[in-house]
PDB file of C-alpha atoms in Angstrom:
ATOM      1  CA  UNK A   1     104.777  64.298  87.513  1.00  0.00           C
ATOM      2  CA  UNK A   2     101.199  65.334  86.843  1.00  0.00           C
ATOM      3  CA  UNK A   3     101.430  68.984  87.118  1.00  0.00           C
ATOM      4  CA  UNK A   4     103.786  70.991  85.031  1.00  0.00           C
ATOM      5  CA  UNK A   5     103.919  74.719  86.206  1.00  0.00           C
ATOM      6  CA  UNK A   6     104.304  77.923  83.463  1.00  0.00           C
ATOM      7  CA  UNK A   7     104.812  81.319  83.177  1.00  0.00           C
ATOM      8  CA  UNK A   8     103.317  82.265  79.956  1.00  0.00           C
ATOM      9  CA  UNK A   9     104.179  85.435  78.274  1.00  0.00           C
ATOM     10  CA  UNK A  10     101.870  88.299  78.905  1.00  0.00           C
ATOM     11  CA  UNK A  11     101.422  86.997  82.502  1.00  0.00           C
ATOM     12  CA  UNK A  12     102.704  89.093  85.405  1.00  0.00           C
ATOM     13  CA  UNK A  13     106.526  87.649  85.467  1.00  0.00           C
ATOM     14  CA  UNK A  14     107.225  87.302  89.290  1.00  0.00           C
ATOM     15  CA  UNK A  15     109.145  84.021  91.345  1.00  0.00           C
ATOM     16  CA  UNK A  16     106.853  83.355  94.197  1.00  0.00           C
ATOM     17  CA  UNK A  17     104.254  80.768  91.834  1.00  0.00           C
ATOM     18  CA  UNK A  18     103.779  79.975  88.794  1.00  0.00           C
ATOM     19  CA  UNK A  19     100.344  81.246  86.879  1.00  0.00           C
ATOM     20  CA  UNK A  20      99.830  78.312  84.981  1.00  0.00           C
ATOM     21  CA  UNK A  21      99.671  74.287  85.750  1.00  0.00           C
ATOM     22  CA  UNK A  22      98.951  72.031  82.871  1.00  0.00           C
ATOM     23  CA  UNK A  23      98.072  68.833  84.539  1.00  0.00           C
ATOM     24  CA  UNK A  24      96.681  65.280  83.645  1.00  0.00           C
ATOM     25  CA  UNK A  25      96.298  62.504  85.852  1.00  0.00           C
ATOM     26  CA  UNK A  26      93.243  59.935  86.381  1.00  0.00           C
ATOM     27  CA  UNK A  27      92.029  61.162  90.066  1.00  0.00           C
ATOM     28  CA  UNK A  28      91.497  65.283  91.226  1.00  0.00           C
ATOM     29  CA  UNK A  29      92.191  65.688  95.043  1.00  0.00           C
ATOM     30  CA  UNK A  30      90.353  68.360  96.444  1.00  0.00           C
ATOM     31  CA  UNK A  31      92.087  68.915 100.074  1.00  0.00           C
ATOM     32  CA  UNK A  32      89.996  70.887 102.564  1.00  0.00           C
ATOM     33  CA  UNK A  33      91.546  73.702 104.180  1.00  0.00           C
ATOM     34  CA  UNK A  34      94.088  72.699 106.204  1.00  0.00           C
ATOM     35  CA  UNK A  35      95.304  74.704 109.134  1.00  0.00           C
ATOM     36  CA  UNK A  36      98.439  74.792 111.727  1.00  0.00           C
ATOM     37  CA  UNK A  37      96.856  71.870 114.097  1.00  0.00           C
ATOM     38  CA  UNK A  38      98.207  68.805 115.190  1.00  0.00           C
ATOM     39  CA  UNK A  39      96.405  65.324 114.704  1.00  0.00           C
ATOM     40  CA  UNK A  40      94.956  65.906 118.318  1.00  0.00           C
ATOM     41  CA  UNK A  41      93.578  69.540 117.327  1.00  0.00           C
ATOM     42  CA  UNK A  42      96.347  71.295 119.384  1.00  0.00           C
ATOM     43  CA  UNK A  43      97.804  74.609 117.828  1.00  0.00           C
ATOM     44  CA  UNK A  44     101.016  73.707 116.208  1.00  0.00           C
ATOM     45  CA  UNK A  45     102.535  77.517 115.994  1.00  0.00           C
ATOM     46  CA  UNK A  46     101.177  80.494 117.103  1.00  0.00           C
ATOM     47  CA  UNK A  47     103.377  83.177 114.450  1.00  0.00           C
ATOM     48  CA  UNK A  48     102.016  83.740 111.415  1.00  0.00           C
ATOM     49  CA  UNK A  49     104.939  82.191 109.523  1.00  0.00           C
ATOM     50  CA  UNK A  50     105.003  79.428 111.536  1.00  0.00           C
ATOM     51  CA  UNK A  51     101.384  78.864 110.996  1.00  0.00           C
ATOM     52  CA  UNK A  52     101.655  78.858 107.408  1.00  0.00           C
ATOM     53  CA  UNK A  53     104.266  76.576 107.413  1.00  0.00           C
ATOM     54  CA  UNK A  54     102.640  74.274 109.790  1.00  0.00           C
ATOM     55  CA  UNK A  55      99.043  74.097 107.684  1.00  0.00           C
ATOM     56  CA  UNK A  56     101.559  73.700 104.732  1.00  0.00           C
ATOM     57  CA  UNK A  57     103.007  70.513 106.390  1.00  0.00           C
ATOM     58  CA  UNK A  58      99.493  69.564 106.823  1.00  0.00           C
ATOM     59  CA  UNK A  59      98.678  69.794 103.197  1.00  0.00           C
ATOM     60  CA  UNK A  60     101.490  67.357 102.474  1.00  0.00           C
ATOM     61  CA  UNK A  61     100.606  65.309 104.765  1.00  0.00           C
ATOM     62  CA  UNK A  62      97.203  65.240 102.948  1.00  0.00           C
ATOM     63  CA  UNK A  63      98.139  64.965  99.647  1.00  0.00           C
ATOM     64  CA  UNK A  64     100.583  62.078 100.283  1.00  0.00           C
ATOM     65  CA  UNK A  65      97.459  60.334 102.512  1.00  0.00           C
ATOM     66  CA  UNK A  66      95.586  60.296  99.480  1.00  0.00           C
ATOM     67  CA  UNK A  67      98.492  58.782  97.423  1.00  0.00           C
ATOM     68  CA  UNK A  68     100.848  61.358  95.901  1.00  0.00           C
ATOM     69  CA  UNK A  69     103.007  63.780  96.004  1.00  0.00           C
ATOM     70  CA  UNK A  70     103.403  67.723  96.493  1.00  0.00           C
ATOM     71  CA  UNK A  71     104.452  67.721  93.155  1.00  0.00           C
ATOM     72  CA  UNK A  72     101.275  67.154  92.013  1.00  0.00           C
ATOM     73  CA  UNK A  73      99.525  69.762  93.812  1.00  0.00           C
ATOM     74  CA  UNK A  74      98.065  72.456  91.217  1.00  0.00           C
ATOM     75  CA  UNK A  75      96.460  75.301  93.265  1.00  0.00           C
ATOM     76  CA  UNK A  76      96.598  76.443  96.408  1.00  0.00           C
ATOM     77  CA  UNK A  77      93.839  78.685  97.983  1.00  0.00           C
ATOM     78  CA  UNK A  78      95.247  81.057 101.333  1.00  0.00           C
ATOM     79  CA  UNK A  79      92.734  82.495 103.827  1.00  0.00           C
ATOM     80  CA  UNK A  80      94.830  85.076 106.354  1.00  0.00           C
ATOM     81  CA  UNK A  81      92.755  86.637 109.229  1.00  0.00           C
ATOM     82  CA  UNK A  82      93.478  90.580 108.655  1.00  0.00           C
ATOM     83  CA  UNK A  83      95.444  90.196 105.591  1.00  0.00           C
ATOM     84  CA  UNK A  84      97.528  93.681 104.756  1.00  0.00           C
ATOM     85  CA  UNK A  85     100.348  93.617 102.468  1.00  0.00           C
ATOM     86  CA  UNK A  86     102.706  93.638 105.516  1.00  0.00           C
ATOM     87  CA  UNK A  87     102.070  90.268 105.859  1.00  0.00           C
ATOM     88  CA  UNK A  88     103.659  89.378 102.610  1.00  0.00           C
ATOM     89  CA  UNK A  89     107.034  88.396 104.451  1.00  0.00           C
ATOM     90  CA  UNK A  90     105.677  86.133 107.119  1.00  0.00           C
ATOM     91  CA  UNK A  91     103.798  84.332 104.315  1.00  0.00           C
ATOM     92  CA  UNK A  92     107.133  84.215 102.263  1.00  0.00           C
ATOM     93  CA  UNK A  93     109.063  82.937 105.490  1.00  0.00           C
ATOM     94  CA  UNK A  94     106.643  80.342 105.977  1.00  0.00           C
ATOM     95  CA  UNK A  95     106.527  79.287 102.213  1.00  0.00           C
ATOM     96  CA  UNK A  96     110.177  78.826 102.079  1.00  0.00           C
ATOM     97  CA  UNK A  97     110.425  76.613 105.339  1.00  0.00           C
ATOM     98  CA  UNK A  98     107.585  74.336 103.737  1.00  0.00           C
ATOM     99  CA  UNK A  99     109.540  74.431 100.630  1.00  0.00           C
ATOM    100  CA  UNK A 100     112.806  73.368 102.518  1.00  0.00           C
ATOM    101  CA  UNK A 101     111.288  70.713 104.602  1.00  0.00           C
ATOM    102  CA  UNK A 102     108.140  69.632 103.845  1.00  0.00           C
ATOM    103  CA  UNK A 103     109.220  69.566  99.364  1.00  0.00           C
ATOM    104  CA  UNK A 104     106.819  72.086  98.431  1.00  0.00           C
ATOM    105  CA  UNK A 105     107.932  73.372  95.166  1.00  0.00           C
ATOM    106  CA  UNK A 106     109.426  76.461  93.716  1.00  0.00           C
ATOM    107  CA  UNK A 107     107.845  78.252  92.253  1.00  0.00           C
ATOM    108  CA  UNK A 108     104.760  77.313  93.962  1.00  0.00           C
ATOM    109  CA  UNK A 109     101.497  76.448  91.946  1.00  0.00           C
ATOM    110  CA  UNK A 110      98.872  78.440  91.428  1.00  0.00           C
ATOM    111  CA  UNK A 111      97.877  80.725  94.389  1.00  0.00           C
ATOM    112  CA  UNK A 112      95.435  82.842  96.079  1.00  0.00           C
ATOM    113  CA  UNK A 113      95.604  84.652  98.853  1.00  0.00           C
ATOM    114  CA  UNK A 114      92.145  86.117 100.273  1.00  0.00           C
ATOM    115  CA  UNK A 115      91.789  87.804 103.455  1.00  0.00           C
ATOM    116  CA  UNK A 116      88.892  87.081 105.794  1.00  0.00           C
ATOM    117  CA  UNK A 117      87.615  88.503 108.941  1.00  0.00           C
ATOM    118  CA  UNK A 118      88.190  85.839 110.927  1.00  0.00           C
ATOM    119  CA  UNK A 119      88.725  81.387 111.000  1.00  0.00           C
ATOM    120  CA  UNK A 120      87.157  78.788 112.875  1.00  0.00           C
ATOM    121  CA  UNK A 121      88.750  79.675 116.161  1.00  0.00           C
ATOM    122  CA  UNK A 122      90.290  82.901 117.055  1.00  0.00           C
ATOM    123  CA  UNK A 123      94.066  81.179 117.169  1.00  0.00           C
ATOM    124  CA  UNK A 124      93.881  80.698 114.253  1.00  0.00           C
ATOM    125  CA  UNK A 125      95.551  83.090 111.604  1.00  0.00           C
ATOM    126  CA  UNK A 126      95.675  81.129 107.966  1.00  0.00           C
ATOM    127  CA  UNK A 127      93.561  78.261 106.593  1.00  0.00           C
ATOM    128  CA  UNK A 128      94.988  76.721 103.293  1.00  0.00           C
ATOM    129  CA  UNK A 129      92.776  74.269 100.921  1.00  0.00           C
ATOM    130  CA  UNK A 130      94.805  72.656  98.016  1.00  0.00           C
ATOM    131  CA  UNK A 131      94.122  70.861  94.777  1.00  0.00           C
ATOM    132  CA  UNK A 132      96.058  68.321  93.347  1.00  0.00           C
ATOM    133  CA  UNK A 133      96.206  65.694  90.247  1.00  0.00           C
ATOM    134  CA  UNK A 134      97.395  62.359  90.954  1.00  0.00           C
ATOM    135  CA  UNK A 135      98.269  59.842  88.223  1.00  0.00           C
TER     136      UNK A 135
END
């Protein structure tokens, strides 16, 4: 495993991700943000959750592409259309089915969340870019 995640004393103490990944390797990935669209471009969920989930599965899908793992991703970057805090839960439901199905680990990485005004197209509702270090 290339990334090793931490929660280093002083740090805010919380579950959802980990503050911290140590990571060595030989190659950075640097994923472009990855949204809830099928290989043909057609919206794969319309919910919020299930569009976080769906990008999520799309990051995998990425990372493995390129040759490893979702193990080895070490930051994740969220952009959410109109973010409020009462979106917190749909991001947490989609998190944990990504987590159950697609591997993603727990805690996750490094994250950001940032809201922005709007995405590409108006369907859309979160945009997720990842990097990752691959031995």
């Amino acid at each position: 495993m290339s990334v090793q995640l931490s929660h280093p004393d002083g740090l805010l103490q919380q579950a959802m991700y980990a503050p911290v990944a140590p990571a060595t390797g030989s190659r950075l990935l640097l994923l472009a943000g990855q949204v809830a669209v099928t290989p043909a471009g057609e919206l794969g969920a319309t919910d919020f959750p299930g569009q976080v989930h769906s990008a999520l599965r799309n990051v995998a899908l990425g990372v493995r592409g390129a040759g490893g793992d979702v193990s080895d991703v070490a930051r994740l970057t969220f952009y959410v259309v109109d973010w409020t805090p009462a979106l917190v839960e749909g991001l947490e439901e989609g998190l944990s089915r990504a987590q159950e199905s697609d591997g993603l680990s727990s805690p996750l990485p490094p994250c950001t969340v940032i809201g922005v005004q709007a995405l590409w197209t108006p369907d859309l509702l979160v945009e997720i870019e990842a990097t990752a270090v691959l031995t």
